[in-house]
Coordinates of C-alpha atoms in Angstrom, one line a residue:
X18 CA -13.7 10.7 -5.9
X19 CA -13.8 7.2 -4.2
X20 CA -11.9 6.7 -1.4
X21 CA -9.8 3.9 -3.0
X22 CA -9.2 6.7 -6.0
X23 CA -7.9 9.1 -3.6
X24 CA -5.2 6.8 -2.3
X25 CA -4.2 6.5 -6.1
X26 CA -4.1 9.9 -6.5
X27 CA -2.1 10.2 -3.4
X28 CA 0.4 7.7 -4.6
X29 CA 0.6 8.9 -8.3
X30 CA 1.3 12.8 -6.8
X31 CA 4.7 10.7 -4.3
X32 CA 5.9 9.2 -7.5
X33 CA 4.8 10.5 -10.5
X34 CA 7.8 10.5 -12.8
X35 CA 9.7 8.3 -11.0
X36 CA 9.0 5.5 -13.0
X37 CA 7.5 3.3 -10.4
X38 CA 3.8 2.9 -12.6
X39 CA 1.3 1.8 -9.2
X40 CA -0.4 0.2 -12.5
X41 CA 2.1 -2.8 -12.0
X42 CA 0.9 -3.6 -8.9
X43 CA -3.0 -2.6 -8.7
X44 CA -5.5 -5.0 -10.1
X45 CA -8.2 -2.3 -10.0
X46 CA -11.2 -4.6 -10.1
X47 CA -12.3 -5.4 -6.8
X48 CA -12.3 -8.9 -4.6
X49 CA -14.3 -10.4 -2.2
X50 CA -14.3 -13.0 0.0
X51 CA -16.5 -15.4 0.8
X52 CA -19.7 -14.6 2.6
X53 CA -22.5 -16.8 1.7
X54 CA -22.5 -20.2 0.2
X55 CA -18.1 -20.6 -0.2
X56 CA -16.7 -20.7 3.6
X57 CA -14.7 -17.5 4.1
X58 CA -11.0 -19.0 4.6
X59 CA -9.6 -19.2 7.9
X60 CA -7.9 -16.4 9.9
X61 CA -4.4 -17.1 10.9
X62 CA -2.9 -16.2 14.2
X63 CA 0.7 -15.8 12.9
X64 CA 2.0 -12.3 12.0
X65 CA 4.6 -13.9 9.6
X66 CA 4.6 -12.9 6.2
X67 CA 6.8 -16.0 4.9
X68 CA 5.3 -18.1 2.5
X69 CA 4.5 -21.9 3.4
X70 CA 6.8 -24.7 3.3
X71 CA 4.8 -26.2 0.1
X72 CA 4.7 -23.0 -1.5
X73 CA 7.0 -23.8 -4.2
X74 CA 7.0 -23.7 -8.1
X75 CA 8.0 -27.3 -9.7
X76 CA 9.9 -26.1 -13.0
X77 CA 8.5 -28.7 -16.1
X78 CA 5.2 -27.8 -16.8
X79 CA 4.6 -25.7 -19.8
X80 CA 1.0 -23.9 -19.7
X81 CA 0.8 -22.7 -23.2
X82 CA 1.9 -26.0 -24.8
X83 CA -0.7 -27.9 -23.6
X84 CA -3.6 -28.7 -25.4
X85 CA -7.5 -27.7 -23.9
X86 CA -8.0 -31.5 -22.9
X87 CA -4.7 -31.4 -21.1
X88 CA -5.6 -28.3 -19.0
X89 CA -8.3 -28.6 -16.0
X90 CA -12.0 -28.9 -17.3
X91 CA -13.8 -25.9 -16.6
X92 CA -16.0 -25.1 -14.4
X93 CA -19.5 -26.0 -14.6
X94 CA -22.5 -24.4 -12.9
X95 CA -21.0 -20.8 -12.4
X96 CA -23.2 -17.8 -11.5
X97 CA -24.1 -16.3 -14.4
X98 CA -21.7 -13.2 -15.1
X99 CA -18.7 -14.7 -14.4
X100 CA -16.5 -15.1 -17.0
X101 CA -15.5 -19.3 -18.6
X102 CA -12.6 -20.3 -16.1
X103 CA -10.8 -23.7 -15.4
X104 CA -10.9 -25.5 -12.1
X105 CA -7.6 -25.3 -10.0
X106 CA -5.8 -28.6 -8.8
X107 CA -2.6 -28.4 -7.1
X108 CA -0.7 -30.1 -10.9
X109 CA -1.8 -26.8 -12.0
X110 CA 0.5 -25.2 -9.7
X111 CA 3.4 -26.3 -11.2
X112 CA 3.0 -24.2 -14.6
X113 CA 2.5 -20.8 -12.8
X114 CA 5.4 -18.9 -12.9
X115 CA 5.9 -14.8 -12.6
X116 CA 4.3 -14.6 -16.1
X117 CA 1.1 -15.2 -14.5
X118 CA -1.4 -12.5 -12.8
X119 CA -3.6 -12.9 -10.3
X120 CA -6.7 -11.0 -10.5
X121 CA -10.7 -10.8 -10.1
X122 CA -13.7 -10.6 -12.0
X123 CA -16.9 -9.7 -11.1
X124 CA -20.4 -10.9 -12.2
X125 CA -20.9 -7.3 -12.6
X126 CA -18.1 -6.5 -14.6
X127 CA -15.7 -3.7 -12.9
X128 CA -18.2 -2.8 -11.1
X129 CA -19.0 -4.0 -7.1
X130 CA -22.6 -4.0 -5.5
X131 CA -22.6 -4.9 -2.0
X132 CA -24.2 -7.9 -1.1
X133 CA -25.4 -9.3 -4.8
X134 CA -22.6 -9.7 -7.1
X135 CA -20.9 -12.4 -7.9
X136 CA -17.4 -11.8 -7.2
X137 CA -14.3 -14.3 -7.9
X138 CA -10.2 -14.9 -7.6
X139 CA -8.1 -16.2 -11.0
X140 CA -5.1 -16.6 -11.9
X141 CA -4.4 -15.3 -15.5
X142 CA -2.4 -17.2 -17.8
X143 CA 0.0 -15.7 -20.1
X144 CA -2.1 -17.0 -23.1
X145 CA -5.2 -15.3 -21.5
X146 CA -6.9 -18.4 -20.1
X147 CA -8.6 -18.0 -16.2
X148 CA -7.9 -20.5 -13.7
X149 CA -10.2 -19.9 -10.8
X150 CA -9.1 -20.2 -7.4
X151 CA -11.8 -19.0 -4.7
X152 CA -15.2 -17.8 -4.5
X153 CA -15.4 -14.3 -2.7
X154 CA -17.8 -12.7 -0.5
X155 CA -19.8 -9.5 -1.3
X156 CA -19.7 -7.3 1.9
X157 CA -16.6 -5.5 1.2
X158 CA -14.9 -4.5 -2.2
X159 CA -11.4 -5.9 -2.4
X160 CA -8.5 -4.8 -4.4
X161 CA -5.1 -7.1 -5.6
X162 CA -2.1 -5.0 -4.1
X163 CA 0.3 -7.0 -5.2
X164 CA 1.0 -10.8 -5.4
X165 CA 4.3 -13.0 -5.3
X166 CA 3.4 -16.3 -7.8
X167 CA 6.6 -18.0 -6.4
X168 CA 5.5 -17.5 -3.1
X169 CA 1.7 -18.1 -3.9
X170 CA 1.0 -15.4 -2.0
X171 CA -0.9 -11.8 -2.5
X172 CA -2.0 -8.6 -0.5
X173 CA -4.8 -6.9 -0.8
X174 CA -6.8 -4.0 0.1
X175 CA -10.6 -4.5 1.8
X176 CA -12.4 -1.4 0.7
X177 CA -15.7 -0.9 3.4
X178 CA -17.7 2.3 4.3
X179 CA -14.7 3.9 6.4
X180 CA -12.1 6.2 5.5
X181 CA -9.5 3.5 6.2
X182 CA -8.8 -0.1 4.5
X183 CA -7.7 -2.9 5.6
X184 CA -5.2 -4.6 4.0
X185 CA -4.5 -8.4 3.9
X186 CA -2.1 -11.4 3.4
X187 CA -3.6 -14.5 1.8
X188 CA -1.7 -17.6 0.8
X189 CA -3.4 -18.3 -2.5
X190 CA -2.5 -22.2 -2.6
X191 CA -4.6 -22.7 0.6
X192 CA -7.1 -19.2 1.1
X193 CA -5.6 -18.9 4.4
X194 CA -5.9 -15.3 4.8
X195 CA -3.4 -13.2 7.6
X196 CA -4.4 -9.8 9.1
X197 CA -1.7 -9.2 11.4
X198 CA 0.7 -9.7 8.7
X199 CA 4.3 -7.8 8.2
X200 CA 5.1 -7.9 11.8
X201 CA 7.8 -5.0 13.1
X202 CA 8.0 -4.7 9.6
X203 CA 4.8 -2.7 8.8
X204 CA 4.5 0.9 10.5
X205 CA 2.4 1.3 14.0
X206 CA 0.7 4.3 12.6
X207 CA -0.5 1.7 10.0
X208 CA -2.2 -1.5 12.3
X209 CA -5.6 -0.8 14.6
X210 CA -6.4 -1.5 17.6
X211 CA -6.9 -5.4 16.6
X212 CA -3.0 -4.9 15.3
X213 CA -5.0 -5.4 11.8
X214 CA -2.8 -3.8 9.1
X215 CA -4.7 -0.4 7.4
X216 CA -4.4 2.0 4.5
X217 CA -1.0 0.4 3.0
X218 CA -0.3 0.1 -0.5
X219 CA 2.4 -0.6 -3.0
X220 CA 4.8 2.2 -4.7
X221 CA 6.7 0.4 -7.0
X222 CA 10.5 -1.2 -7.2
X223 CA 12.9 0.2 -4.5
X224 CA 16.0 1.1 -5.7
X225 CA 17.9 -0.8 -3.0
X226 CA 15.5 -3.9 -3.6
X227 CA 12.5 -5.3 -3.0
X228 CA 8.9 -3.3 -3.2
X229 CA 8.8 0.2 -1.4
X230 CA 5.7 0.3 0.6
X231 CA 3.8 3.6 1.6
X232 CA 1.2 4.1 4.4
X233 CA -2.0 6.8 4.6
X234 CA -4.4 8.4 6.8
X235 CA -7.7 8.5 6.7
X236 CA -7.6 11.7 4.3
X237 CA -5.6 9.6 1.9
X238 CA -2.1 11.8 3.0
X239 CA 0.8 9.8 3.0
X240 CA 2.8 9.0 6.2
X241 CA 4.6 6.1 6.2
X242 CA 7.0 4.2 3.9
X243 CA 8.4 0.6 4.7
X244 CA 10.0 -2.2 2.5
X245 CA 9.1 -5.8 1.1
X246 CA 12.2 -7.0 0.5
X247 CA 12.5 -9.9 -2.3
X248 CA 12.0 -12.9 0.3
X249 CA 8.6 -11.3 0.8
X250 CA 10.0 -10.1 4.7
X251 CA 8.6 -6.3 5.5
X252 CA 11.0 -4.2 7.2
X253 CA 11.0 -0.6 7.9
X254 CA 13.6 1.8 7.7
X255 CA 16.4 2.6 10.8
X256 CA 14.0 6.0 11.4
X257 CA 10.8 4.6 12.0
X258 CA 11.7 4.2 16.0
X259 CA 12.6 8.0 16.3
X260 CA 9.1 8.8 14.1
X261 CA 7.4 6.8 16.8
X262 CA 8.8 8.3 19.5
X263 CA 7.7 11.6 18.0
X264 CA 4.1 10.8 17.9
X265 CA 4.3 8.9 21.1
X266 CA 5.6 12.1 22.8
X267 CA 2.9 14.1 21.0
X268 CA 3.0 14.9 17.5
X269 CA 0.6 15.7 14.6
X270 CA 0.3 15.7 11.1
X271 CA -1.5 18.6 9.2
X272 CA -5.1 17.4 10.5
X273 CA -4.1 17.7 14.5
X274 CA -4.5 14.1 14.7
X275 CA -1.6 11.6 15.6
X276 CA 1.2 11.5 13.2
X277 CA 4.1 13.0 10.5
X278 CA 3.6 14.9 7.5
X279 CA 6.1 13.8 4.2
X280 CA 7.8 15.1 1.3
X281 CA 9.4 12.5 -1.0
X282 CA 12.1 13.0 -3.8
X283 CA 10.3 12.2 -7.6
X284 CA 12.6 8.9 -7.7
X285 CA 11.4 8.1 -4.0
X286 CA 15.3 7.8 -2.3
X287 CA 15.2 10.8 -0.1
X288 CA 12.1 11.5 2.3
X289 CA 11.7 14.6 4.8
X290 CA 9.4 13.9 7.4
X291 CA 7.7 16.6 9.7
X292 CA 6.6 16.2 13.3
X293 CA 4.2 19.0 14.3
X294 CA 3.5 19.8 17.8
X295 CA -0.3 21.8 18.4
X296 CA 0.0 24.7 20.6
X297 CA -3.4 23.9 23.1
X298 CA -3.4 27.0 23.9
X299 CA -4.9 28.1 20.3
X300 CA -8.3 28.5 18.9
X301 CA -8.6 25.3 17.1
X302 CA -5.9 23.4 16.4
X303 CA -2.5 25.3 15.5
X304 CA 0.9 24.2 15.7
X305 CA 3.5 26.1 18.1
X306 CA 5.5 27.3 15.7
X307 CA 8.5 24.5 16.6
X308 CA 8.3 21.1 15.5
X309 CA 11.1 17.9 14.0
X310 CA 12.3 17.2 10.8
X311 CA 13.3 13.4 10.5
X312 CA 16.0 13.6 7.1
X313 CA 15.8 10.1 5.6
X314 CA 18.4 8.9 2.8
X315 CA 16.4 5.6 2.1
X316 CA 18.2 3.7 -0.6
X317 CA 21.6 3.8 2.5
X318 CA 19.0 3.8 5.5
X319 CA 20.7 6.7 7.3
X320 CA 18.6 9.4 9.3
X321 CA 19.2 12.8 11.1
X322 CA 17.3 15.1 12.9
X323 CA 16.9 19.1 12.9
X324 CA 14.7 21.3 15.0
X325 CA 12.0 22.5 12.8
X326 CA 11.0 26.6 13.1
X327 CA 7.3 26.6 11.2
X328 CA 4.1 29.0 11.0
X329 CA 1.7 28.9 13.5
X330 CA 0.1 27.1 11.8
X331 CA -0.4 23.6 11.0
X332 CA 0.8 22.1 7.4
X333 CA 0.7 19.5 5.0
X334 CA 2.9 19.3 1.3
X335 CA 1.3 20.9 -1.3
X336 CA 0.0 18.7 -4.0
X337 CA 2.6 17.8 -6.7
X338 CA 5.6 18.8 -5.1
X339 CA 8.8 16.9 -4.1
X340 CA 11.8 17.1 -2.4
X341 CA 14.4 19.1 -4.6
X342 CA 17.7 18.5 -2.9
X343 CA 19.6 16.3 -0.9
X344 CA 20.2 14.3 2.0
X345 CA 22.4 16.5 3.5
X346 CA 20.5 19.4 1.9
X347 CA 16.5 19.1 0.7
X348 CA 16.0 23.1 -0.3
X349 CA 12.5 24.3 -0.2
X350 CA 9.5 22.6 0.8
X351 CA 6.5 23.5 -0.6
X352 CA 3.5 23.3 2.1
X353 CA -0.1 24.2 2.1
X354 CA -0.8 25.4 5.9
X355 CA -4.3 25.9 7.9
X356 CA -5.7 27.5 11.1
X357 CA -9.2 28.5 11.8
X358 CA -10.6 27.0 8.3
X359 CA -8.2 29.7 6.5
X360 CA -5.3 28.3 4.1
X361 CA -1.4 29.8 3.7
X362 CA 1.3 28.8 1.6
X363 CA 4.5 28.4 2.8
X364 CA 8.3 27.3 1.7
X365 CA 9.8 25.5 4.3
X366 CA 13.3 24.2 5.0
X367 CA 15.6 22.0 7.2
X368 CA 17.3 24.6 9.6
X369 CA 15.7 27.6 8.2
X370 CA 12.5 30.1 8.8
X371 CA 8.9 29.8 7.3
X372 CA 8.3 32.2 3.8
X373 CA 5.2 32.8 2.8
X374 CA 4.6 32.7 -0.8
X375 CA 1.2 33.8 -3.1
X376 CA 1.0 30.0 -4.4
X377 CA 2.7 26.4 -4.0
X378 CA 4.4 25.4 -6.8
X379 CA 7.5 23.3 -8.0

């Protein structure tokens, strides 16, 4: 499975039957940007994520009543493989409305080939018809997150030969493209070194507003959540400072590496987080048997903590399992556990013992 697959699979298994479809938000064709020939847009300094001053929708234009002579000419000249599309001019701008999509199309159909393929950015009308906005490079596939038409902007995902991707802000009126985007507003555990923003992705509508957000490792395991609210700010929840805390003073996720393990609820309101602490005086890497659970109710934004008595060894949620209780009470937590290359089961709770079981399950 394809890395970008994984991090699908990972975000269908937090939400499935929650009703927040990731097929809203994911454009699964890839884009590019611009390598050769097109100038790759400028890199902003700014972490902002608010949308420019002229990013603004004049109401009176009405696409699909307009004849073909009254819409842009189309382009002429194309590579060959990319689909018939008009030319974009800033009139154009004032028909777009939510109705629109913004998506890509590849010379090569849905399919990306480094370095050959002819990749481009569209906006789709609701009648069908492509209005192209940028030519896009061929090093790295690239994948529409999500986009905000009013706002004229759109994030999305940079798929390269790493584990990781990174994950970008570009104002779609101009190609300016942001990397430090989000601000305090997007999860440490998900920027590099280069504060660039990595492994992010859509979940669906929050129930308190906006868009909630989830983060991943590098094995595609979910560890953070955060929030674009409807004015397209990021913000994440009251918790996050006492989930940094954790891994600054040491904590680990299922793999030994820096980091929380999480359980969601299926409607994505409740989230139990688990800070692991490796016992370095084990054979490989084990946990010490003690750890942190971080209780988030994250439609209110309230937070507790309990001590956390676990195996000795280290552990991750079992596929296809959820939270099945409350804030104040989230009942069993199914978790696959490891040490030494050897696998165990175990139900955990807030405030109880470890209990090994045959097999995970609902």
């Amino acid at each position: 499975m394809s890395r970008w697959g994984q991090v699908l699979g990972a975000t269908a298994g937090v939400l499935v039957g929650a009703g927040l479809l990731y097929g809203t938000y994911l454009t699964v064709a890839p884009m590019l940007f611009p390598e050769g020939g097109a100038a790759e847009p400028a890199v902003s300094a700014s972490a902002s994520s608010s949308p420019s001053p002229s990013a603004t929708v004049t109401d009176g234009c009405d696409w699909e009543s307009l004849t073909g002579k009254q819409r842009p000419a189309y382009l002429k000249g194309e590579p060959e493989g990319l689909p018939k599309a008009r030319g974009m001019t800033d009139k154009t701008w004032e028909c777009v409305d939510e109705s629109w999509a913004v998506e890509v199309r590849s010379a090569g159909g849905d399919t990306w080939r480094p370095g050959g393929t002819a990749q481009a950015l569209y906006l789709v009308a609701p009648d069908g018809d492509l209005v192209k906005l940028f030519d896009l490079r061929t090093d790295v596939a690239v994948v529409v997150l999500e986009s905000d038409l009013d706002a004229r902007l759109a994030w999305t995902a940079r798929m390269g030969e790493g584990d990781s991707f990174q994950v970008v802000q570009v104002e779609l009126d101009s190609g300016l493209v942001i990397d430090a985007w989000g601000g305090d507003g997007v999860p440490s555990l998900q920027r590099d070194k280069k504060d660039n923003v990595i492994s992010v992705a859509p979940l669906g509508p929050f129930e308190a507003g906006g868009t909630l957000w989830a983060g991943y490792t590098d094995t595609s395991a979910l560890q953070s959540l955060f929030v674009r609210d409807d004015d397209d700010q990021f913000r994440t929840f009251t918790a996050q400072k006492a989930l940094d805390n954790l891994v600054a003073e040491g904590s680990v996720n299922a793999q030994g590496d820096d980091g929380v393990e999480v359980w969601t609820n299926k409607s994505a309101t409740i989230a139990v987080f688990l800070a692991q602490h490796l016992d370095d005086g084990a054979k490989g890497k084990a946990s010490t048997g003690a750890g942190t659970w971080v209780v988030v109710d994250l439609v209110r934004d309230q937070w507790r903590l309990a001590a956390a008595s676990l195996p000795s060894w280290l552990c991750a949620p079992a596929p296809g399992t959820y939270v099945p209780g409350t804030y104040k009470d989230p009942g069993e937590l199914q978790a696959v556990c490891t040490k030494g290359g050897k696998e165990r089961v175990y139900r955990l709770t807030v405030g109880g013992d470890p209990v090994e079981v045959d097999a995970g399950g609902p």
